[in-house]
Amino acid sequence: MSPAQSRICKGCWQQLRVPVPLHGLASVPFRAFGIRPSRMNPNTCTVCELMFTRIMKARKIPVDVSILFADLRGYTALSQSLPPDAVSSLLDAFYDECAEAIWDYDGLLNKTIGDSIMAIFNFPIQQPNHAEQAVRAAREIQRRCEVRRKTLLAENRGLEGSELGVGIGIDSGTASFGEFGRAHRDLTAIGPVVNTAARAQAAAGTGEILVTRTVFERAGRDLVRGEGRDYQLKGIEAPVELYAV
């Protein structure tokens, strides 16, 4: 079971010790003033979102985070054979299931990139066990997407025999978070930890989660079992030890 949705804004409680209600009758007066669950993470509120955006536009800050990349495998091939509405439904289902799993574990769904997503854990909601949270979210993504895959197979025979599934990569470490770019300004994290997580995702097989040694050491053997194996990841000169979850 994934964690229940928070009844108060976790950001306001962490930073200000103010219990801003997000749901129920107590939240009605706040909604009248535009204070409601954030689109970035519904366990935070629009006040947090505004503060977060202003701070990130003003400066870039180093943060210790866990980065998760998930990619929908088989989507490109299927998009050539399925009708447009079925393709759209498939991608929507992937985004929805990823978002719910990430939010359940207090992650931030930072980007949707074609048939991939990028999530950040430990920012803006602080989590001392963020590597563990990222791994749990990854496992929940796989569980949710497998359930949805079976439903889609039952509804559309055009998916039979396809390599439909999700590959996931996770790394933990220090990233620089802020607003980057000139022609197109974007709030995101950059740094080796982001690149490594993306490359680990690319190396993962369909239905597989690959994590770095840093994630393995932080999350522990209860979540990450087995022995690590060296992978030669694209764009990274030295082999990277990855563990299958």
PDB file of C-alpha atoms in Angstrom:
ATOM      1  CA  MET A   1       0.000   0.000   0.000  1.00  0.00           C
ATOM      2  CA  SER A   2       1.265   3.478  -0.815  1.00  0.00           C
ATOM      3  CA  PRO A   3       1.123   6.325   1.725  1.00  0.00           C
ATOM      4  CA  ALA A   4      -2.164   8.206   2.072  1.00  0.00           C
ATOM      5  CA  GLN A   5      -2.555  11.668   0.584  1.00  0.00           C
ATOM      6  CA  SER A   6      -1.571  14.352   3.077  1.00  0.00           C
ATOM      7  CA  ARG A   7      -4.411  16.318   4.709  1.00  0.00           C
ATOM      8  CA  ILE A   8      -2.199  19.394   5.271  1.00  0.00           C
ATOM      9  CA  CYS A   9       0.493  21.058   3.162  1.00  0.00           C
ATOM     10  CA  LYS A  10       3.770  19.331   3.983  1.00  0.00           C
ATOM     11  CA  GLY A  11       5.805  22.270   2.710  1.00  0.00           C
ATOM     12  CA  CYS A  12       4.094  24.849   4.938  1.00  0.00           C
ATOM     13  CA  TRP A  13       4.293  22.507   7.922  1.00  0.00           C
ATOM     14  CA  GLN A  14       8.011  21.772   7.397  1.00  0.00           C
ATOM     15  CA  GLN A  15       9.050  25.359   6.803  1.00  0.00           C
ATOM     16  CA  LEU A  16       6.578  27.398   8.896  1.00  0.00           C
ATOM     17  CA  ARG A  17       4.831  24.900  11.173  1.00  0.00           C
ATOM     18  CA  VAL A  18       1.534  26.208   9.754  1.00  0.00           C
ATOM     19  CA  PRO A  19      -1.104  23.479   9.173  1.00  0.00           C
ATOM     20  CA  VAL A  20      -2.627  24.596   5.861  1.00  0.00           C
ATOM     21  CA  PRO A  21      -5.493  22.167   5.032  1.00  0.00           C
ATOM     22  CA  LEU A  22      -5.534  20.715   1.527  1.00  0.00           C
ATOM     23  CA  HIS A  23      -8.772  18.717   1.627  1.00  0.00           C
ATOM     24  CA  GLY A  24     -12.133  18.635   3.379  1.00  0.00           C
ATOM     25  CA  LEU A  25     -14.286  21.392   4.824  1.00  0.00           C
ATOM     26  CA  ALA A  26     -11.348  23.078   6.558  1.00  0.00           C
ATOM     27  CA  SER A  27      -9.748  23.775   3.158  1.00  0.00           C
ATOM     28  CA  VAL A  28     -12.772  25.710   1.778  1.00  0.00           C
ATOM     29  CA  PRO A  29     -11.828  29.146   3.232  1.00  0.00           C
ATOM     30  CA  PHE A  30      -8.274  28.728   1.939  1.00  0.00           C
ATOM     31  CA  ARG A  31      -9.492  27.877  -1.572  1.00  0.00           C
ATOM     32  CA  ALA A  32     -11.455  31.135  -1.588  1.00  0.00           C
ATOM     33  CA  PHE A  33      -8.055  32.874  -1.485  1.00  0.00           C
ATOM     34  CA  GLY A  34      -6.548  30.648  -4.179  1.00  0.00           C
ATOM     35  CA  ILE A  35      -4.713  28.326  -1.772  1.00  0.00           C
ATOM     36  CA  ARG A  36      -5.162  24.791  -3.055  1.00  0.00           C
ATOM     37  CA  PRO A  37      -3.050  21.662  -3.803  1.00  0.00           C
ATOM     38  CA  SER A  38      -0.079  22.418  -6.062  1.00  0.00           C
ATOM     39  CA  ARG A  39       0.239  21.004  -9.556  1.00  0.00           C
ATOM     40  CA  MET A  40       3.867  20.096  -8.803  1.00  0.00           C
ATOM     41  CA  ASN A  41       2.880  17.880  -5.896  1.00  0.00           C
ATOM     42  CA  PRO A  42      -0.632  17.774  -4.387  1.00  0.00           C
ATOM     43  CA  ASN A  43       0.878  17.241  -0.930  1.00  0.00           C
ATOM     44  CA  THR A  44       2.052  20.870  -1.091  1.00  0.00           C
ATOM     45  CA  CYS A  45      -0.002  24.020  -1.729  1.00  0.00           C
ATOM     46  CA  THR A  46       0.045  26.912  -4.195  1.00  0.00           C
ATOM     47  CA  VAL A  47       1.731  29.146  -1.596  1.00  0.00           C
ATOM     48  CA  CYS A  48       4.697  26.731  -1.557  1.00  0.00           C
ATOM     49  CA  GLU A  49       4.640  26.627  -5.359  1.00  0.00           C
ATOM     50  CA  LEU A  50       4.831  30.423  -5.585  1.00  0.00           C
ATOM     51  CA  MET A  51       7.645  30.664  -3.011  1.00  0.00           C
ATOM     52  CA  PHE A  52       9.510  27.800  -4.683  1.00  0.00           C
ATOM     53  CA  THR A  53       9.263  29.407  -8.138  1.00  0.00           C
ATOM     54  CA  ARG A  54      10.436  32.824  -6.921  1.00  0.00           C
ATOM     55  CA  ILE A  55      13.407  31.422  -5.026  1.00  0.00           C
ATOM     56  CA  MET A  56      14.518  29.255  -7.936  1.00  0.00           C
ATOM     57  CA  LYS A  57      14.295  32.153 -10.380  1.00  0.00           C
ATOM     58  CA  ALA A  58      16.466  34.273  -8.100  1.00  0.00           C
ATOM     59  CA  ARG A  59      19.305  31.807  -7.558  1.00  0.00           C
ATOM     60  CA  LYS A  60      20.545  28.264  -8.069  1.00  0.00           C
ATOM     61  CA  ILE A  61      21.036  26.138  -4.980  1.00  0.00           C
ATOM     62  CA  PRO A  62      22.814  22.803  -4.343  1.00  0.00           C
ATOM     63  CA  VAL A  63      20.491  20.107  -3.017  1.00  0.00           C
ATOM     64  CA  ASP A  64      20.997  16.489  -1.982  1.00  0.00           C
ATOM     65  CA  VAL A  65      18.375  14.615  -3.975  1.00  0.00           C
ATOM     66  CA  SER A  66      17.384  11.337  -5.539  1.00  0.00           C
ATOM     67  CA  ILE A  67      16.584  11.552  -9.254  1.00  0.00           C
ATOM     68  CA  LEU A  68      14.276   9.060 -10.956  1.00  0.00           C
ATOM     69  CA  PHE A  69      13.807   8.634 -14.700  1.00  0.00           C
ATOM     70  CA  ALA A  70      11.111   6.349 -16.112  1.00  0.00           C
ATOM     71  CA  ASP A  71      10.593   5.544 -19.781  1.00  0.00           C
ATOM     72  CA  LEU A  72       7.640   3.885 -21.490  1.00  0.00           C
ATOM     73  CA  ARG A  73       9.125   1.075 -23.592  1.00  0.00           C
ATOM     74  CA  GLY A  74       7.476   0.034 -26.824  1.00  0.00           C
ATOM     75  CA  TYR A  75       5.619   3.324 -27.218  1.00  0.00           C
ATOM     76  CA  THR A  76       7.395   4.468 -30.400  1.00  0.00           C
ATOM     77  CA  ALA A  77       6.708   1.206 -32.232  1.00  0.00           C
ATOM     78  CA  LEU A  78       3.101   1.093 -31.078  1.00  0.00           C
ATOM     79  CA  SER A  79       2.485   4.691 -32.141  1.00  0.00           C
ATOM     80  CA  GLN A  80       3.109   3.583 -35.744  1.00  0.00           C
ATOM     81  CA  SER A  81       0.407   0.902 -35.657  1.00  0.00           C
ATOM     82  CA  LEU A  82      -2.272   2.111 -33.243  1.00  0.00           C
ATOM     83  CA  PRO A  83      -4.958   4.744 -33.937  1.00  0.00           C
ATOM     84  CA  PRO A  84      -4.185   8.231 -32.540  1.00  0.00           C
ATOM     85  CA  ASP A  85      -6.763   8.002 -29.741  1.00  0.00           C
ATOM     86  CA  ALA A  86      -5.259   4.720 -28.501  1.00  0.00           C
ATOM     87  CA  VAL A  87      -1.751   6.218 -28.574  1.00  0.00           C
ATOM     88  CA  SER A  88      -2.913   9.254 -26.633  1.00  0.00           C
ATOM     89  CA  SER A  89      -4.685   7.053 -24.086  1.00  0.00           C
ATOM     90  CA  LEU A  90      -1.547   4.968 -23.616  1.00  0.00           C
ATOM     91  CA  LEU A  91       0.653   7.981 -22.921  1.00  0.00           C
ATOM     92  CA  ASP A  92      -1.936   9.568 -20.622  1.00  0.00           C
ATOM     93  CA  ALA A  93      -2.134   6.346 -18.617  1.00  0.00           C
ATOM     94  CA  PHE A  94       1.655   6.251 -18.248  1.00  0.00           C
ATOM     95  CA  TYR A  95       1.839   9.862 -17.049  1.00  0.00           C
ATOM     96  CA  ASP A  96      -1.063   9.382 -14.637  1.00  0.00           C
ATOM     97  CA  GLU A  97       0.322   6.242 -13.030  1.00  0.00           C
ATOM     98  CA  CYS A  98       3.824   7.721 -12.703  1.00  0.00           C
ATOM     99  CA  ALA A  99       2.479  10.926 -11.162  1.00  0.00           C
ATOM    100  CA  GLU A 100       0.339   9.131  -8.578  1.00  0.00           C
ATOM    101  CA  ALA A 101       3.215   6.854  -7.540  1.00  0.00           C
ATOM    102  CA  ILE A 102       5.687   9.742  -7.277  1.00  0.00           C
ATOM    103  CA  TRP A 103       3.302  11.934  -5.293  1.00  0.00           C
ATOM    104  CA  ASP A 104       2.468   9.060  -2.943  1.00  0.00           C
ATOM    105  CA  TYR A 105       6.137   9.120  -1.884  1.00  0.00           C
ATOM    106  CA  ASP A 106       6.449  12.923  -1.735  1.00  0.00           C
ATOM    107  CA  GLY A 107       8.427  13.257  -4.947  1.00  0.00           C
ATOM    108  CA  LEU A 108       8.219  16.138  -7.407  1.00  0.00           C
ATOM    109  CA  LEU A 109       7.186  15.276 -10.975  1.00  0.00           C
ATOM    110  CA  ASN A 110       9.587  17.730 -12.593  1.00  0.00           C
ATOM    111  CA  LYS A 111       9.381  16.878 -16.294  1.00  0.00           C
ATOM    112  CA  THR A 112       7.450  14.906 -18.879  1.00  0.00           C
ATOM    113  CA  ILE A 113       9.717  14.358 -21.882  1.00  0.00           C
ATOM    114  CA  GLY A 114       7.959  12.581 -24.730  1.00  0.00           C
ATOM    115  CA  ASP A 115       7.446   9.050 -23.406  1.00  0.00           C
ATOM    116  CA  SER A 116       9.662   9.625 -20.327  1.00  0.00           C
ATOM    117  CA  ILE A 117       9.350  11.388 -16.978  1.00  0.00           C
ATOM    118  CA  MET A 118      11.838  12.852 -14.500  1.00  0.00           C
ATOM    119  CA  ALA A 119      11.136  13.010 -10.757  1.00  0.00           C
ATOM    120  CA  ILE A 120      13.003  14.585  -7.842  1.00  0.00           C
ATOM    121  CA  PHE A 121      12.919  13.410  -4.232  1.00  0.00           C
ATOM    122  CA  ASN A 122      13.926  15.583  -1.245  1.00  0.00           C
ATOM    123  CA  PHE A 123      12.900  18.857  -2.888  1.00  0.00           C
ATOM    124  CA  PRO A 124      10.820  20.823  -2.121  1.00  0.00           C
ATOM    125  CA  ILE A 125       9.489  18.359   0.512  1.00  0.00           C
ATOM    126  CA  GLN A 126      12.487  17.339   2.616  1.00  0.00           C
ATOM    127  CA  GLN A 127      12.958  13.607   3.236  1.00  0.00           C
ATOM    128  CA  PRO A 128      15.967  12.180   5.113  1.00  0.00           C
ATOM    129  CA  ASN A 129      15.189   8.782   3.494  1.00  0.00           C
ATOM    130  CA  HIS A 130      14.694  10.144  -0.034  1.00  0.00           C
ATOM    131  CA  ALA A 131      16.644   7.332  -1.739  1.00  0.00           C
ATOM    132  CA  GLU A 132      14.331   4.804  -0.119  1.00  0.00           C
ATOM    133  CA  GLN A 133      11.303   6.875  -1.138  1.00  0.00           C
ATOM    134  CA  ALA A 134      12.513   6.992  -4.746  1.00  0.00           C
ATOM    135  CA  VAL A 135      12.953   3.207  -4.853  1.00  0.00           C
ATOM    136  CA  ARG A 136       9.518   2.646  -3.342  1.00  0.00           C
ATOM    137  CA  ALA A 137       8.014   5.044  -5.885  1.00  0.00           C
ATOM    138  CA  ALA A 138       9.772   3.171  -8.711  1.00  0.00           C
ATOM    139  CA  ARG A 139       8.346  -0.126  -7.520  1.00  0.00           C
ATOM    140  CA  GLU A 140       4.892   1.445  -7.306  1.00  0.00           C
ATOM    141  CA  ILE A 141       5.259   2.809 -10.860  1.00  0.00           C
ATOM    142  CA  GLN A 142       6.046  -0.695 -12.105  1.00  0.00           C
ATOM    143  CA  ARG A 143       3.117  -2.179 -10.183  1.00  0.00           C
ATOM    144  CA  ARG A 144       0.647   0.420 -11.399  1.00  0.00           C
ATOM    145  CA  CYS A 145       1.830   0.291 -15.009  1.00  0.00           C
ATOM    146  CA  GLU A 146       1.667  -3.508 -15.075  1.00  0.00           C
ATOM    147  CA  VAL A 147      -1.951  -3.388 -13.909  1.00  0.00           C
ATOM    148  CA  ARG A 148      -2.734  -0.750 -16.532  1.00  0.00           C
ATOM    149  CA  ARG A 149      -0.861  -2.757 -19.218  1.00  0.00           C
ATOM    150  CA  LYS A 150      -3.057  -5.787 -18.587  1.00  0.00           C
ATOM    151  CA  THR A 151      -6.174  -3.621 -18.876  1.00  0.00           C
ATOM    152  CA  LEU A 152      -4.948  -2.080 -22.137  1.00  0.00           C
ATOM    153  CA  LEU A 153      -4.125  -5.534 -23.538  1.00  0.00           C
ATOM    154  CA  ALA A 154      -7.648  -6.688 -22.774  1.00  0.00           C
ATOM    155  CA  GLU A 155      -9.110  -3.596 -24.469  1.00  0.00           C
ATOM    156  CA  ASN A 156      -6.854  -3.477 -27.542  1.00  0.00           C
ATOM    157  CA  ARG A 157      -5.521  -6.571 -29.276  1.00  0.00           C
ATOM    158  CA  GLY A 158      -3.082  -4.406 -31.212  1.00  0.00           C
ATOM    159  CA  LEU A 159      -0.881  -4.361 -28.113  1.00  0.00           C
ATOM    160  CA  GLU A 160      -0.398  -8.142 -27.995  1.00  0.00           C
ATOM    161  CA  GLY A 161       3.200  -9.232 -28.457  1.00  0.00           C
ATOM    162  CA  SER A 162       4.551  -5.716 -27.986  1.00  0.00           C
ATOM    163  CA  GLU A 163       7.394  -4.751 -25.664  1.00  0.00           C
ATOM    164  CA  LEU A 164       5.095  -2.584 -23.587  1.00  0.00           C
ATOM    165  CA  GLY A 165       6.495  -1.772 -20.162  1.00  0.00           C
ATOM    166  CA  VAL A 166       8.601   0.670 -18.166  1.00  0.00           C
ATOM    167  CA  GLY A 167      12.351   0.981 -17.580  1.00  0.00           C
ATOM    168  CA  ILE A 168      13.528   3.014 -14.567  1.00  0.00           C
ATOM    169  CA  GLY A 169      16.871   4.425 -13.364  1.00  0.00           C
ATOM    170  CA  ILE A 170      17.671   6.149 -10.045  1.00  0.00           C
ATOM    171  CA  ASP A 171      20.718   7.947  -8.633  1.00  0.00           C
ATOM    172  CA  SER A 172      21.281  10.007  -5.467  1.00  0.00           C
ATOM    173  CA  GLY A 173      23.645  12.891  -4.848  1.00  0.00           C
ATOM    174  CA  THR A 174      24.095  16.644  -5.065  1.00  0.00           C
ATOM    175  CA  ALA A 175      22.394  18.499  -7.914  1.00  0.00           C
ATOM    176  CA  SER A 176      22.068  22.175  -8.746  1.00  0.00           C
ATOM    177  CA  PHE A 177      18.441  23.281  -8.751  1.00  0.00           C
ATOM    178  CA  GLY A 178      17.272  26.487 -10.345  1.00  0.00           C
ATOM    179  CA  GLU A 179      16.100  28.166 -13.520  1.00  0.00           C
ATOM    180  CA  PHE A 180      18.270  27.243 -16.501  1.00  0.00           C
ATOM    181  CA  GLY A 181      18.294  28.283 -20.143  1.00  0.00           C
ATOM    182  CA  ARG A 182      18.041  31.562 -22.015  1.00  0.00           C
ATOM    183  CA  ALA A 183      15.621  31.222 -24.906  1.00  0.00           C
ATOM    184  CA  HIS A 184      13.523  28.811 -22.838  1.00  0.00           C
ATOM    185  CA  ARG A 185      13.752  29.190 -19.051  1.00  0.00           C
ATOM    186  CA  ASP A 186      13.136  25.983 -17.154  1.00  0.00           C
ATOM    187  CA  LEU A 187      13.048  25.122 -13.435  1.00  0.00           C
ATOM    188  CA  THR A 188      14.915  21.856 -12.996  1.00  0.00           C
ATOM    189  CA  ALA A 189      17.936  20.071 -11.532  1.00  0.00           C
ATOM    190  CA  ILE A 190      21.214  19.552 -13.379  1.00  0.00           C
ATOM    191  CA  GLY A 191      24.458  17.755 -12.617  1.00  0.00           C
ATOM    192  CA  PRO A 192      26.120  14.305 -12.820  1.00  0.00           C
ATOM    193  CA  VAL A 193      23.446  12.726 -10.602  1.00  0.00           C
ATOM    194  CA  VAL A 194      20.782  13.657 -13.173  1.00  0.00           C
ATOM    195  CA  ASN A 195      22.853  12.355 -16.088  1.00  0.00           C
ATOM    196  CA  THR A 196      23.633   9.074 -14.325  1.00  0.00           C
ATOM    197  CA  ALA A 197      19.986   8.442 -13.448  1.00  0.00           C
ATOM    198  CA  ALA A 198      18.997   9.088 -17.072  1.00  0.00           C
ATOM    199  CA  ARG A 199      21.690   6.710 -18.377  1.00  0.00           C
ATOM    200  CA  ALA A 200      20.725   4.041 -15.839  1.00  0.00           C
ATOM    201  CA  GLN A 201      17.136   4.283 -17.075  1.00  0.00           C
ATOM    202  CA  ALA A 202      18.339   3.818 -20.665  1.00  0.00           C
ATOM    203  CA  ALA A 203      20.233   0.679 -19.602  1.00  0.00           C
ATOM    204  CA  ALA A 204      17.270  -0.817 -17.734  1.00  0.00           C
ATOM    205  CA  GLY A 205      15.266  -3.520 -19.418  1.00  0.00           C
ATOM    206  CA  THR A 206      11.497  -3.463 -19.775  1.00  0.00           C
ATOM    207  CA  GLY A 207      10.025  -3.912 -16.306  1.00  0.00           C
ATOM    208  CA  GLU A 208      13.420  -3.329 -14.650  1.00  0.00           C
ATOM    209  CA  ILE A 209      14.634  -0.780 -12.079  1.00  0.00           C
ATOM    210  CA  LEU A 210      18.372  -0.032 -11.989  1.00  0.00           C
ATOM    211  CA  VAL A 211      19.890   2.022  -9.165  1.00  0.00           C
ATOM    212  CA  THR A 212      23.425   3.216  -8.470  1.00  0.00           C
ATOM    213  CA  ARG A 213      25.613   2.081  -5.580  1.00  0.00           C
ATOM    214  CA  THR A 214      24.811   5.329  -3.755  1.00  0.00           C
ATOM    215  CA  VAL A 215      21.096   4.489  -3.849  1.00  0.00           C
ATOM    216  CA  PHE A 216      21.843   0.904  -2.827  1.00  0.00           C
ATOM    217  CA  GLU A 217      23.823   2.081   0.221  1.00  0.00           C
ATOM    218  CA  ARG A 218      21.195   4.636   1.262  1.00  0.00           C
ATOM    219  CA  ALA A 219      18.081   2.556   0.654  1.00  0.00           C
ATOM    220  CA  GLY A 220      19.509  -0.654   2.123  1.00  0.00           C
ATOM    221  CA  ARG A 221      19.271  -4.337   1.282  1.00  0.00           C
ATOM    222  CA  ASP A 222      15.642  -4.530   2.356  1.00  0.00           C
ATOM    223  CA  LEU A 223      14.742  -2.679  -0.846  1.00  0.00           C
ATOM    224  CA  VAL A 224      17.731  -3.312  -3.131  1.00  0.00           C
ATOM    225  CA  ARG A 225      18.881  -6.906  -3.188  1.00  0.00           C
ATOM    226  CA  GLY A 226      21.468  -8.843  -5.140  1.00  0.00           C
ATOM    227  CA  GLU A 227      24.923  -7.946  -6.382  1.00  0.00           C
ATOM    228  CA  GLY A 228      25.903  -4.913  -8.406  1.00  0.00           C
ATOM    229  CA  ARG A 229      27.095  -5.169 -11.986  1.00  0.00           C
ATOM    230  CA  ASP A 230      29.249  -2.775 -13.983  1.00  0.00           C
ATOM    231  CA  TYR A 231      27.539  -1.045 -16.900  1.00  0.00           C
ATOM    232  CA  GLN A 232      29.184   1.032 -19.592  1.00  0.00           C
ATOM    233  CA  LEU A 233      26.736   3.904 -19.777  1.00  0.00           C
ATOM    234  CA  LYS A 234      26.562   6.232 -22.768  1.00  0.00           C
ATOM    235  CA  GLY A 235      28.445   9.490 -22.195  1.00  0.00           C
ATOM    236  CA  ILE A 236      30.116   8.250 -18.982  1.00  0.00           C
ATOM    237  CA  GLU A 237      33.730   7.143 -19.394  1.00  0.00           C
ATOM    238  CA  ALA A 238      34.164   4.874 -16.354  1.00  0.00           C
ATOM    239  CA  PRO A 239      31.899   1.850 -15.784  1.00  0.00           C
ATOM    240  CA  VAL A 240      29.026   2.493 -13.354  1.00  0.00           C
ATOM    241  CA  GLU A 241      27.961  -0.130 -10.831  1.00  0.00           C
ATOM    242  CA  LEU A 242      24.195  -0.628 -10.960  1.00  0.00           C
ATOM    243  CA  TYR A 243      21.863  -2.802  -8.911  1.00  0.00           C
ATOM    244  CA  ALA A 244      18.587  -4.309 -10.094  1.00  0.00           C
ATOM    245  CA  VAL A 245      15.697  -3.773  -7.684  1.00  0.00           C
TER     246      VAL A 245
END
